[in-house]
Amino acid sequence: MTERVARAAFPGGSLAIRIRDVPGELFADEQFAGLFAVRGHPSRSPARLVMVSVLQFAEGLTDRQAADAVRGRVDWKFMLGLALEDPGFDASVLSEFRTRLTGGGQAGRLLTLMLQHLRGHRLLERGGRQRTDATHVHAAIRMLNRLELAMETQRAALEVLSVADPVWLLEHTPLAWWERYAQRADDFRLPQSGTARAALAATVGAGGYRLLDAVHHPVAPVWLRELPALRVLRQVWVQQYHRDQGGGHHWRGKGDLPPGGTAIGSPCDTDARYGIKRGMGWRGCRGHFTGVCEPDRPHVIVHVATSTATLNDIGTVTGRHTGPAAAGLLPDRELADAGCVSVDHILDAATGHGIDLAGPLPPDFSWQTRDPDACDLTKSTIDFDQRHVTCPAGAVSRNRREPISADGLAAIQATFRLPDCTPCPQRVHCTRPKANARSLAFRPQRQFETQRHLRVEQTSDTWREQYALRSGTEGTMSQASRRCDVHHARCKGLAKTHLQHVLTATALNLVRINAWLTDTPHGGNGGNWTSRLTTLRDSLTHRE
């Protein structure tokens, strides 16, 4: 009955109906046996809740709207295998289920199980070309300055203690705290002068230390100090204040603050970090998406990663290949941007996985490369066997070192003799320091030769034409932003944000498979806008 009503209500079909017809049921309860609820209301089918969550992201619905769709939309009921009279469930079930998904470490399996199912229906195959891109994700928190951070951290600790042990809190709370922390700390409510702010910071610091000392007192309940809000208070105070041996405390100076990779920016989300990319700063994390870009296949997303905002894109290359390798979905060629490419990763991808990792290598930024008359590295002769370098004037290097760069990469540094460099007529075109000899730094032979070859290859029109296929990844980011609001985290914490990214990728895969089944041009398949003229041209081409 549900099927008959659904097909009558949607004679042209819908996303939910077409997905149920062709790929069929993507998930089964046996795959999520550990996700059944063990207490409270009667347990719901995990496979159906996963499918509801995916459809929810595909249509950009809230939990309440998704629960209403399960009750009232016949195409959703057909997709989920429900009877017409099924009453559905409360919206809170979805939130509880996502918590179980995150806690059980099952988030990554959702995309893996979908990809395995698609391979069984020949909608996805190994090999071909894939493209990768990353985007910023704002955490679901406010941006706080240092004074706001300190006050909000202590207020969060007091809020938790007021519920956990109100009697103990009343015994250890000064009356001034009730007024100071009754409302959240906003910059416009704080003092405007620097002197008054410094005094308030010292007062807040003293209050935080007083609370920590009271919680860690031998007569205090041991479990109080283990509350997450108290642990965050202790971490923030270590980062923002310095306590000397005499018991005094000081507001840390800007040069004494922790690096951005470890600095906590909000007590509400301790995983959020401050990142900067192309001059844009944000507090949150990064989302990395890799998808198929073959013209004869659906542009399915095959890998998702969520990293801290301070981790460079290139730090995700290894994991981006390990995951698809285990699922048998490695590409023949991967198109990535400059932030995801280095010579070492290109060699590792080719040797370890047989992947042609393509992306623009960063150029040589030395001043010699910008001066056509200067003696850059390409004009010197490097003899790796004899372990020396010959400059354009014929001088041979005498010293050789093999240091490790700041990025942990092997390098070679060759230095010439000062008696050879001082009288050299080409010195002004070779090095700028007047008192030192020329020193050259370059990579080991394998990396050096690969780097030189790739830099020449990337100047050709053939390489640029092949690499232009990566531009479609911007459509993926646009589609993920418009449909699933990928640039804003729905929940707090890196694990829950990763689940959001997995559900986003799974939902986009449904949308793209639906576009593939309906012969929608690649603009709809990849998320790019397609003009009516292009649509008409493609339809005429198909007819021919």
XYZ file of C-alpha atoms in Angstrom:
544
model
C 0.000 0.000 0.000
C 2.825 2.411 0.845
C 4.471 1.744 -2.504
C 1.256 2.237 -4.480
C 0.453 5.501 -2.733
C 4.049 6.751 -3.127
C 4.155 6.036 -6.848
C 0.733 7.610 -7.328
C 1.751 10.717 -5.367
C 5.092 11.009 -7.225
C 4.458 9.784 -10.794
C 7.792 11.246 -11.893
C 9.577 9.747 -8.925
C 11.580 11.463 -6.196
C 15.019 11.113 -4.701
C 13.837 8.711 -2.005
C 11.842 6.553 -4.448
C 14.616 6.331 -7.044
C 17.254 5.455 -4.462
C 15.024 2.690 -3.078
C 14.447 1.363 -6.617
C 18.050 1.193 -7.872
C 20.646 0.889 -5.110
C 17.969 -0.484 -2.798
C 18.383 -0.664 0.980
C 21.787 0.787 1.713
C 22.020 -0.297 5.349
C 20.895 -3.263 7.440
C 20.336 -3.585 11.184
C 22.931 -6.370 11.379
C 25.610 -3.847 10.412
C 24.775 -1.688 13.459
C 23.954 -4.311 16.069
C 25.760 -2.339 18.766
C 23.706 0.800 18.177
C 20.364 -0.427 19.467
C 19.206 1.582 22.479
C 19.533 -0.419 25.711
C 17.410 1.738 28.014
C 14.472 4.137 27.890
C 11.892 4.051 25.102
C 11.555 1.055 22.719
C 14.582 0.774 20.446
C 14.312 1.941 16.843
C 15.937 0.288 13.856
C 19.511 1.674 13.543
C 19.492 1.160 9.774
C 16.348 3.274 9.428
C 17.717 5.963 11.722
C 20.887 6.103 9.626
C 18.804 6.477 6.477
C 16.662 9.180 8.080
C 19.821 11.062 9.092
C 21.170 10.840 5.539
C 17.901 12.048 3.996
C 17.796 14.802 6.591
C 21.169 16.103 5.430
C 20.258 15.629 1.770
C 17.310 17.995 2.182
C 18.814 20.278 4.821
C 16.216 19.535 7.512
C 16.327 19.987 11.253
C 15.660 17.060 13.586
C 12.054 18.117 14.085
C 11.483 18.560 10.350
C 13.029 15.152 9.648
C 10.799 13.478 12.259
C 7.779 15.175 10.688
C 8.855 13.928 7.255
C 8.996 10.355 8.550
C 5.428 10.707 9.814
C 3.925 12.641 6.913
C 5.847 12.038 3.683
C 4.881 8.929 1.785
C 8.078 8.796 -0.298
C 10.141 8.707 2.917
C 7.912 5.944 4.279
C 8.476 3.953 1.082
C 12.221 4.511 1.298
C 12.264 3.363 4.938
C 9.907 0.429 4.414
C 7.238 1.768 6.783
C 3.485 1.280 6.714
C 1.275 4.270 5.975
C -0.077 4.314 9.519
C 3.383 4.231 11.154
C 3.459 7.081 13.738
C 7.195 7.704 13.437
C 9.222 8.850 16.425
C 10.083 11.896 18.473
C 12.744 14.273 17.153
C 14.965 13.624 20.190
C 15.578 10.081 18.923
C 17.828 11.439 16.157
C 19.986 13.385 18.592
C 20.348 10.378 20.875
C 21.214 8.152 17.925
C 23.952 10.520 16.726
C 25.424 10.404 20.234
C 25.549 6.610 20.055
C 27.099 6.793 16.585
C 29.827 9.119 17.809
C 30.495 7.235 21.034
C 30.710 3.879 19.304
C 33.164 5.095 16.672
C 30.737 4.050 13.932
C 30.712 7.325 11.994
C 33.288 6.292 9.418
C 31.475 3.019 8.695
C 28.450 4.831 7.249
C 30.318 6.022 4.170
C 32.242 2.744 3.862
C 29.070 0.636 3.884
C 27.429 2.900 1.311
C 30.439 2.706 -1.005
C 30.503 -1.095 -0.751
C 26.820 -1.183 -1.672
C 27.381 1.122 -4.645
C 30.238 -1.048 -5.879
C 27.898 -4.021 -5.828
C 25.530 -2.136 -8.149
C 28.408 -0.994 -10.407
C 27.832 2.660 -9.585
C 31.382 2.899 -8.266
C 34.599 1.282 -9.465
C 38.234 1.273 -8.531
C 40.672 3.441 -10.476
C 39.975 6.468 -12.587
C 40.470 9.999 -11.370
C 39.553 11.614 -8.073
C 39.883 15.166 -6.802
C 40.434 16.454 -3.290
C 39.710 19.724 -1.559
C 39.421 21.068 1.967
C 37.263 23.775 3.482
C 37.009 25.690 6.733
C 34.394 24.810 9.343
C 33.321 27.292 11.997
C 32.737 25.751 15.415
C 29.355 26.210 17.103
C 30.820 28.699 19.594
C 31.371 32.408 20.028
C 34.700 34.066 19.332
C 36.076 35.108 22.733
C 38.955 37.351 23.674
C 41.240 36.269 26.525
C 39.308 37.986 29.307
C 35.994 36.658 28.020
C 37.539 33.189 27.800
C 38.671 33.256 31.429
C 35.314 34.500 32.717
C 33.286 32.079 30.563
C 35.455 29.144 31.653
C 34.888 29.874 35.320
C 31.196 30.530 34.734
C 30.879 27.154 32.964
C 32.532 25.438 35.921
C 30.158 27.153 38.367
C 27.158 26.201 36.208
C 28.162 22.528 36.346
C 28.863 22.613 40.089
C 25.491 24.227 40.763
C 23.866 21.062 39.420
C 26.427 18.478 40.508
C 26.767 19.565 44.177
C 24.875 22.792 44.987
C 25.430 22.467 48.756
C 29.197 22.300 48.388
C 29.121 25.227 45.955
C 27.172 27.450 48.367
C 29.765 26.786 51.050
C 32.709 27.791 48.845
C 31.309 30.631 46.719
C 31.866 34.323 47.641
C 28.890 36.627 47.221
C 30.716 38.661 44.549
C 30.698 35.638 42.225
C 26.920 35.534 42.087
C 26.779 38.919 40.402
C 29.934 38.595 38.317
C 28.996 35.247 36.741
C 25.228 35.589 36.629
C 25.398 36.534 32.929
C 27.722 35.484 30.175
C 30.817 37.585 29.580
C 30.351 39.977 26.686
C 32.998 42.445 25.645
C 30.648 45.428 25.744
C 29.906 44.715 29.434
C 33.602 44.559 30.387
C 35.740 47.566 31.335
C 37.100 49.522 28.401
C 40.409 50.769 29.839
C 43.440 48.518 29.827
C 44.131 49.073 33.515
C 40.622 48.086 34.555
C 40.731 44.991 32.328
C 44.057 43.924 33.824
C 42.615 44.326 37.320
C 39.540 42.281 36.370
C 41.758 39.589 34.827
C 43.701 39.358 38.087
C 40.456 39.108 40.072
C 39.091 36.387 37.808
C 42.397 34.508 38.014
C 42.344 34.626 41.807
C 38.783 33.322 41.806
C 39.680 30.459 39.472
C 42.626 29.410 41.634
C 40.428 29.615 44.717
C 37.868 27.303 43.127
C 40.536 24.850 41.958
C 42.170 24.793 45.387
C 38.816 24.116 47.017
C 37.983 21.307 44.608
C 41.401 19.664 45.140
C 41.274 20.025 48.922
C 41.532 16.659 50.714
C 38.078 17.055 52.296
C 36.363 17.866 48.976
C 34.586 15.045 47.115
C 37.099 13.412 44.770
C 34.647 13.170 41.888
C 34.263 16.966 41.699
C 37.759 17.466 40.297
C 37.017 14.909 37.564
C 34.120 16.895 36.107
C 34.948 17.917 32.506
C 34.242 21.592 33.226
C 36.743 21.555 36.114
C 39.383 19.908 33.931
C 38.856 22.596 31.296
C 39.157 25.290 33.981
C 42.478 23.839 35.068
C 43.785 23.702 31.482
C 42.701 27.254 30.649
C 44.257 28.620 33.813
C 47.564 26.920 32.998
C 47.476 28.521 29.539
C 46.344 32.004 30.587
C 47.914 32.460 34.029
C 51.276 31.837 35.671
C 51.448 30.870 39.323
C 54.722 31.357 41.160
C 56.028 29.389 44.112
C 54.823 32.015 46.560
C 51.191 31.518 45.542
C 50.927 34.678 43.468
C 49.521 34.564 39.965
C 50.147 36.663 36.870
C 48.257 37.233 33.620
C 50.526 35.798 30.917
C 51.959 38.131 28.323
C 51.319 37.631 24.615
C 54.758 36.101 24.112
C 54.129 33.544 26.863
C 50.885 32.100 25.486
C 50.658 28.540 24.125
C 50.775 27.920 20.358
C 47.555 27.902 18.370
C 47.594 24.119 18.033
C 47.059 23.645 21.784
C 45.399 26.885 22.903
C 41.792 26.453 24.078
C 39.546 29.175 22.691
C 36.236 28.311 24.355
C 35.159 26.152 27.316
C 32.212 24.935 25.240
C 34.381 23.254 22.582
C 37.940 22.431 23.579
C 38.659 20.882 20.146
C 38.131 24.158 18.268
C 41.359 25.815 17.181
C 42.143 29.053 15.395
C 43.243 28.535 11.798
C 44.301 30.855 8.988
C 44.170 30.058 5.282
C 44.719 32.573 2.497
C 44.386 35.436 4.948
C 41.051 34.252 6.385
C 40.920 33.301 10.057
C 38.332 31.161 11.824
C 37.964 29.076 14.974
C 36.889 25.512 14.388
C 38.296 22.729 12.201
C 38.750 21.651 8.570
C 36.788 19.241 6.417
C 38.491 17.265 3.642
C 36.490 15.635 0.830
C 37.705 13.356 -1.983
C 35.370 12.403 -4.832
C 35.299 10.682 -8.199
C 35.508 12.967 -11.246
C 35.158 10.563 -14.172
C 32.628 11.738 -16.798
C 31.061 8.274 -17.174
C 30.402 7.676 -13.452
C 28.478 9.412 -10.676
C 30.701 11.893 -8.866
C 30.579 9.970 -5.602
C 32.515 11.149 -2.535
C 34.769 8.293 -1.424
C 36.695 9.729 1.521
C 36.062 12.252 4.282
C 38.431 13.528 6.950
C 38.042 16.098 9.704
C 41.142 17.733 11.143
C 41.957 20.566 13.479
C 42.125 24.034 11.969
C 45.868 24.261 12.620
C 46.733 21.090 10.675
C 47.887 21.834 7.143
C 46.095 20.111 4.288
C 49.227 18.188 3.417
C 49.069 16.428 6.782
C 46.010 14.453 5.650
C 47.586 12.891 2.533
C 48.619 9.615 4.204
C 45.218 8.986 5.794
C 43.498 9.957 2.556
C 45.207 7.044 0.811
C 45.090 4.498 3.639
C 41.292 4.584 3.986
C 40.378 4.057 0.298
C 43.144 1.434 0.000
C 41.439 -0.703 2.653
C 38.119 -0.337 0.796
C 39.669 -1.023 -2.619
C 38.729 2.411 -3.967
C 42.114 3.930 -4.762
C 42.232 6.065 -7.915
C 44.749 5.904 -10.713
C 45.218 9.651 -10.443
C 44.344 12.122 -7.703
C 44.060 15.835 -8.388
C 44.888 18.006 -5.382
C 45.733 21.644 -4.798
C 49.141 23.021 -3.903
C 48.470 22.712 -0.175
C 48.107 18.919 -0.459
C 51.153 18.189 -2.616
C 54.855 17.732 -1.944
C 57.542 15.758 -3.722
C 57.743 13.240 -0.869
C 53.992 12.605 -0.913
C 54.017 12.228 -4.706
C 56.744 9.589 -4.463
C 55.089 7.809 -1.519
C 51.718 7.733 -3.309
C 53.282 6.253 -6.431
C 55.416 3.714 -4.559
C 53.013 2.669 -1.838
C 49.647 2.808 -3.614
C 50.319 3.232 -7.333
C 48.618 6.659 -7.373
C 49.636 9.498 -9.634
C 49.249 12.385 -7.197
C 48.992 15.524 -9.322
C 49.130 19.079 -8.071
C 51.152 22.261 -8.583
C 54.443 22.091 -6.715
C 55.489 25.321 -5.006
C 58.165 27.184 -7.003
C 61.628 28.118 -5.831
C 61.151 31.385 -3.909
C 64.839 32.406 -3.774
C 65.740 35.844 -5.087
C 68.048 34.300 -7.686
C 65.084 32.759 -9.545
C 63.501 36.212 -9.982
C 66.648 37.698 -11.559
C 67.410 36.362 -15.071
C 71.107 37.222 -14.649
C 71.443 35.588 -11.228
C 73.028 32.192 -10.588
C 70.164 30.109 -9.285
C 70.291 26.401 -8.486
C 69.486 25.337 -12.050
C 72.739 26.912 -13.331
C 74.902 24.833 -10.989
C 75.938 21.247 -11.617
C 75.148 18.814 -8.818
C 77.162 15.595 -8.663
C 75.349 13.329 -6.225
C 77.898 10.534 -6.631
C 80.913 12.708 -5.855
C 78.880 14.647 -3.260
C 79.747 18.148 -4.457
C 78.331 21.050 -6.488
C 80.057 23.022 -9.262
C 78.950 26.647 -9.672
C 78.723 28.449 -13.067
C 82.169 29.987 -12.473
C 83.751 26.536 -12.052
C 84.246 26.559 -8.269
C 83.570 23.296 -6.407
C 81.848 23.143 -3.036
C 83.970 21.961 -0.127
C 81.529 21.369 2.757
C 78.386 19.261 2.763
C 75.744 18.824 5.441
C 72.524 16.792 5.477
C 70.241 18.554 7.974
C 66.559 17.958 8.587
C 64.309 20.840 7.581
C 61.734 22.460 9.856
C 59.083 20.254 8.210
C 61.033 17.090 9.050
C 62.258 16.557 5.467
C 65.739 15.426 4.459
C 67.842 18.081 2.758
C 71.400 18.687 1.555
C 73.393 21.867 2.131
C 76.559 22.490 0.120
C 78.890 25.412 0.975
C 81.672 26.856 -1.190
C 85.065 28.166 -0.037
C 85.339 31.858 0.822
C 88.605 32.287 -1.174
C 86.730 31.095 -4.274
C 83.684 33.329 -3.743
C 85.364 36.578 -2.623
C 87.213 37.459 -5.881
C 84.563 35.914 -8.161
C 83.270 38.487 -10.710
C 79.806 36.869 -10.625
C 79.451 37.226 -6.860
C 76.845 40.017 -7.114
C 74.658 37.652 -9.170
C 75.268 34.716 -6.841
C 74.955 35.728 -3.177
C 74.165 38.900 -1.239
C 76.108 38.445 2.045
C 79.511 40.111 1.559
C 81.368 38.281 4.300
C 80.157 34.720 3.623
C 80.557 32.221 0.835
C 77.653 30.898 -1.260
C 75.610 28.110 0.285
C 73.101 25.972 -1.655
C 70.303 23.881 -0.170
C 68.460 21.200 -2.142
C 66.708 17.861 -1.705
C 68.266 14.391 -2.033
C 68.755 13.021 -5.533
C 65.450 11.192 -5.944
C 63.367 14.102 -4.676
C 65.501 16.684 -6.491
C 65.207 15.022 -9.890
C 61.478 14.393 -9.440
C 60.927 17.996 -8.383
C 62.835 19.362 -11.378
C 60.976 17.069 -13.788
C 57.537 17.942 -12.388
C 58.167 21.673 -12.418
C 59.019 21.494 -16.108
C 56.049 19.228 -16.843
C 53.602 21.521 -15.065
C 54.418 24.370 -17.439
C 53.029 22.410 -20.407
C 49.551 22.950 -21.814
C 48.825 19.208 -21.644
C 49.347 19.091 -17.884
C 47.287 22.223 -17.329
C 44.433 20.852 -19.422
C 44.373 17.599 -17.442
C 44.646 19.400 -14.106
C 41.759 21.732 -15.041
C 39.410 18.841 -14.229
C 40.046 19.539 -10.542
C 38.164 22.857 -10.777
C 34.905 20.936 -10.384
C 35.737 20.304 -6.737
C 34.585 23.840 -5.986
C 31.125 22.636 -7.025
C 31.355 19.938 -4.347
C 32.137 22.510 -1.686
C 29.313 24.741 -2.930
C 26.828 21.878 -2.937
C 27.919 20.789 0.546
C 27.515 24.346 1.783
C 24.100 25.000 0.228
C 22.525 21.673 1.096
C 24.243 20.725 4.355
C 25.823 23.976 5.630
C 29.204 22.272 5.821
C 30.955 25.502 6.823
C 29.213 25.562 10.214
C 29.407 22.773 12.761
C 26.036 21.645 14.067
C 27.452 20.192 17.288
C 30.478 20.758 19.498
C 33.570 18.586 19.379
C 35.726 17.136 16.625
C 34.091 13.684 16.742
C 30.559 15.023 16.265
C 31.724 17.381 13.532
C 33.301 14.437 11.732
C 29.970 12.603 11.917
C 28.362 15.684 10.350
C 30.889 15.539 7.506
C 30.301 11.817 6.963
C 26.535 12.363 6.820
C 27.114 15.289 4.459
C 29.173 13.127 2.098
C 26.655 10.283 2.272
C 23.779 12.660 1.564
C 25.587 14.252 -1.381
C 26.200 10.786 -2.788
C 22.437 10.152 -2.753
C 21.819 13.458 -4.512
C 24.433 12.733 -7.161
C 23.239 9.193 -7.792
C 19.718 10.571 -8.181
C 21.073 13.099 -10.705
C 22.880 10.289 -12.511
C 19.723 8.159 -12.709
C 17.725 11.070 -14.138
C 20.412 11.973 -16.715
C 20.942 15.365 -15.119
C 24.039 17.016 -16.661
C 27.248 17.088 -14.686
C 26.351 20.503 -13.332
C 23.641 18.894 -11.217
C 25.775 15.819 -10.604
C 28.684 17.813 -9.279
C 26.870 20.730 -7.753
C 27.806 23.333 -10.382
C 25.307 25.653 -12.003
C 24.332 24.624 -15.555
C 22.905 27.097 -18.035
C 19.813 26.282 -20.091
C 21.905 26.537 -23.263
C 24.282 23.847 -21.971
C 21.356 21.629 -21.004
C 19.882 21.966 -24.521
C 23.228 21.191 -26.132
C 23.701 18.062 -23.976
C 20.192 16.825 -24.789
C 20.838 17.228 -28.524
C 24.144 15.398 -28.167
C 22.438 12.460 -26.421
C 19.880 12.246 -29.252
C 22.594 12.040 -31.869
